[in-house]
């Protein structure tokens, strides 16, 4: 049992982040086979895990630690990697980033049979955590080190119940075997009594043993009954079982980001700089923009990073415009605190498009209808922004309009029901190489690189080409990550070669396991390394913003079509959308993009579609969105929760609901990611699966 509390909560006798990191360094330096296979990081393909991996890589580089980074897409991939790692004799440190928290890692199914030198460090923001990994005893349990954010201290009741169920006999066995156990225990206690009480008196011990049994039988049974430990009753057993089951069945949620955990480690090691701070901010922003944490939780960590920003960066000379800051010199890489609008990529898009593609604006104005689009135009006109100004890139707008944008929105937007248009965030400068990037914009670009598969051809706009007419208008086809995992870019006729062109190569159904074809790298691995490079290469990140814009256009197209065609079916306790046709179908078969669509529908329809009020007072119902993968004849199903208000988050209980529905309808499913609320199901089983899901318990 090893879990690490954050430094502010750790006791003097309890190991800390810094001690765990020191142990990693010590194990690496005393290893006779110091190689890249001795320290391995397994990284989930999400922005937070990428940032944490980048931060750990920087710390290892400073300490001359050789390491490897292995991307892992899901539980099945983790099992394959686990089997491969079993043959690594030099492996002594394994770090799991945003994976493994819910798994029984000390068991032989995972890492229980590995060499005793191996330490498995779990840095996972997903909750709940597996109790066996936290509180297990023995050599296998000691090899698992869970980096906690302080939440484990609140699980003492669950720990007690788990230990009782793990180590105490079940009450049912007492009635069936009580007589046999009494007889066996009597004999054992008789022998033990003779050995312990008289074993040191030489010959007298034999004399004592020769005393008749009849003279000792009754007193011995009375002593046995009085000394037998009390066994729990059936009610106590059920109470402990319910408590442990509630821990696992209450739904999934997220705690401290993995990047935030590594930033605390860097703070303790006194190695904090702007690069690490920015990556920690990106991890937090990713959690907030994907509705993994609430507004209150976000602001609690924002206040910490706010102080760090002002500690590490001098005040900018001009703070008149809270929405945008310019670099003060060519080497300015500082981080600034700013206000972020709920408009999508508004600093790099047109103001109209940024508002049009915002789920918050969609919810309040209903932009999928002509009336809603007229209300949006009317809002901009009332603010004093002309149509030509709002339909040109934000960077080309009049400076006076940009300075008064936030004030005008605060004055006029409430008339349209827009009262939560901004939230506190951060922006980073990149000298004169490019305009500053906000944390939300950077997260959007990196997420687009991760989510959009290499086999999907997407057209992106080229800056300056909008409204360019027949010869100069339009855009270019985005080219995915190259074969060696380097940057993606818009395809160009001069540079479009057979080796680099991936669009039209892999489709969703043509993905092959690397064990079958080692020469072909899977699309998600290429995307992973492209996104990893974008964390430190602003050129890749800047190009990825155009890809993100195209992705949001596709989401708006599909979401608007769903609402216009009334494809939403309202069930007893959730809403269902099934996508079986459309031009963007190959795009939405990937869970990341489908989850974005589901979140957009939740936000857009929060105040628009009336919920069922027959037996519940909930204002907003969860969404289940399924998309057909025509090449594999399977549906990808995503379940997302729906909070009552923007900024609120509910625990996602679809993981258990999906498993229950699968068992009741005997459907063939597959969980391809670490998110339990995402699964694949055969095309013929979808109808029965949705019916079973509707008939399930009204728990979510």
Phi, psi and omega in degrees: 000106178224116170224142186256121175275154176300155186306325182289341181250349187287138175278166182295328181272358184257139179296151184241176178304312184296321179295319178297319178294321177297322178295324176297315179297317181296318179296324180291321185282334178265001179285128179290339180245069181284107181215179180291348179267006179270331176235116185232133174253123173262121191239129175284150182278068171221164189298317182299313180295322177300315180296318179297320179295319179296320180293316178296323178298320178295318179295318179296322180297321179294331181260012177058042178260125177277134186215167173232147175244124181238114176287138181228124188273332185191188184295319179297318177294323178296322177296319179295317179295322179299317179296325179289322181291337181299339181267001182271101183289335183270357183290125177231346180221123178235126183244121179257117182254115181057043174200157171088351183296326183269352184272152177276078188294327180290347183289161179294341178295334181246270188240014181292332182265004181285169179301146184294344178288337187291133171244129180252113180263123183252115176239090189232128179276346182285144177231150010275166176264153180287129184291330178294323177290330183276315192240008180292156180244162180104175184296320181294320180290328182291339180282345181267123180241112182260124178273111189260159176254013182105352183283338182293330179297341179270004183253025183294325177293318177296324178297315179300315180295319180296318180295322178297314180292331184279321191247343180268146177290150179290146183294335182297330184284345184289320183288323186284326188240020185295318183295314181296320181294323179299317182293317180294317181293327180296314180296316181296318180291327178296315179293318181296323182296318179295322182289314187282323185277333188225011184293338184263006183257017175063240187290335181297334179296320178293324178295320178297323182289339183276358179292143184300148180291330184294332181282346186242351189295311184295310180298324181295319179294323179295321179290325177296316180295323183284332183265352180295130180295148180290130179261146184291150178279172179296323178295319178295319178298316180293323179295317177294321179296318179297322181294317179292319179297322179296326179300321183270335187258002182284356181107168180259147176209184184230144176253214181300136182296151178298322177296323177295324178296316180292327178294323176297319176300314179297326178294317179296323180279356180060046179236022184289136171216181184295327180296313179292322179298318181295319179294323177295321178295320179297320178298317178293316181296322177299318179298320184285316183288340177261014176060036176270335178230159182277169178296321180296316179295320179299315183292331178295321177279330177300320180297325178293312180291333176298314178295322179295322179298315181284341176282325185262348185230137175289157179294137177292152183291331184228114179244028182292327180256105183287349184268343183204139180232141179261153176292138184274342179202168183298338182256016182282109176242030185284163177250134182237148173275128182221172171263133181251126177280154177278036176255139187285113174053041190293335180287343184241358181242184169279154182297321180295313181296321180297320178286323182296325184266011178272130179293329179293315178295320179300320181294318186278327185254342182067059188289352178284353175250156179299323180296320179294322179292326176292325177294322177296315177297320179295323178298314180295321179294321180294332177283348181092018179257118181286161180299315178301325180291320184280348181249019170244159183309143183302324181293341181262358179292160177300137182298325180296322180292321180293327180289330183260003184301310183296319180295317179296320179296317180294332181277321191253325185302325178303336177294338179257011180083010181264095186246352180234061188275347184220161174211155182289138181208200184219157178226144178243140177267151179231043180062221178261010181288324180199167178290157181303148179247133175279162180297320180295321178294318179296320178296320178298317180294316180293320178298321179297320178296324180286321191275325187277119185288157180293336182276359182260124178268120180235138178267127179244149179283145174262133184303129180092354184268348182295139180057032183271002178087190186293325187272325189245359181277182177086205184208200181236157176279127180290136178253128183292185180301145183284175187298328181270010176082013181273197193295152170264158183202161172296135183296144180227142185300323182288332187251000185279098182251167182293327182288328185265337184287117181248337178300133184085357177273275182273129168259173183299327182273353182262009181292128182248148175291138182296339178289337179274325183219094185292337185282342183254118179276134183292155186299321184289334176290319177298317178296322180301312183287329175296317178292323179297319177294327182294340179296331183241358180241103185292337178295314177297317182295320180295320177294327182292340178297324177294324176295320178297321177299316179296324178296318180289329174298318179295322179295318179295318179301311183291318180296318178296319178297320179298316182288318181296320181275000179055049179275005182269123177255126181266117179264193183294319184224015176195171175249149185233136173230129179241121178258114182239353179202163179136157183292335182262014183302317179298336180285321188272002176283354178266129189303324181298315180289320179295324176295323176297317178297317180297318178294324177296318179296319179300311181292318185293325185258010183302319182249012188249310184268122181293137178276163177291132184244017185289317183227010180215153178255008180295137183275331185228135183256150177296164181242138169242117183242127180239138180230134183278129171264101188296329184286334180249357181057041177228154175257138169264124186244132180233135176241127179232146180275166181229109177280162183289326184229160174297136180094345176270154181224136175249151177296137182273112182256013181288335180302309178288326179296320178296316180296319180295317179295322178297317181293325183282336180250002178055041180274152176268115183233167178212130175264107184267355181228176178282348178279115183289346179270016177233130178210165174247141182219147179299147184302321183286343183266354187297315183301311179295325179296315180294324177294318178294325178294322179291327182277356183290177180297145182277068183260341184234000000 
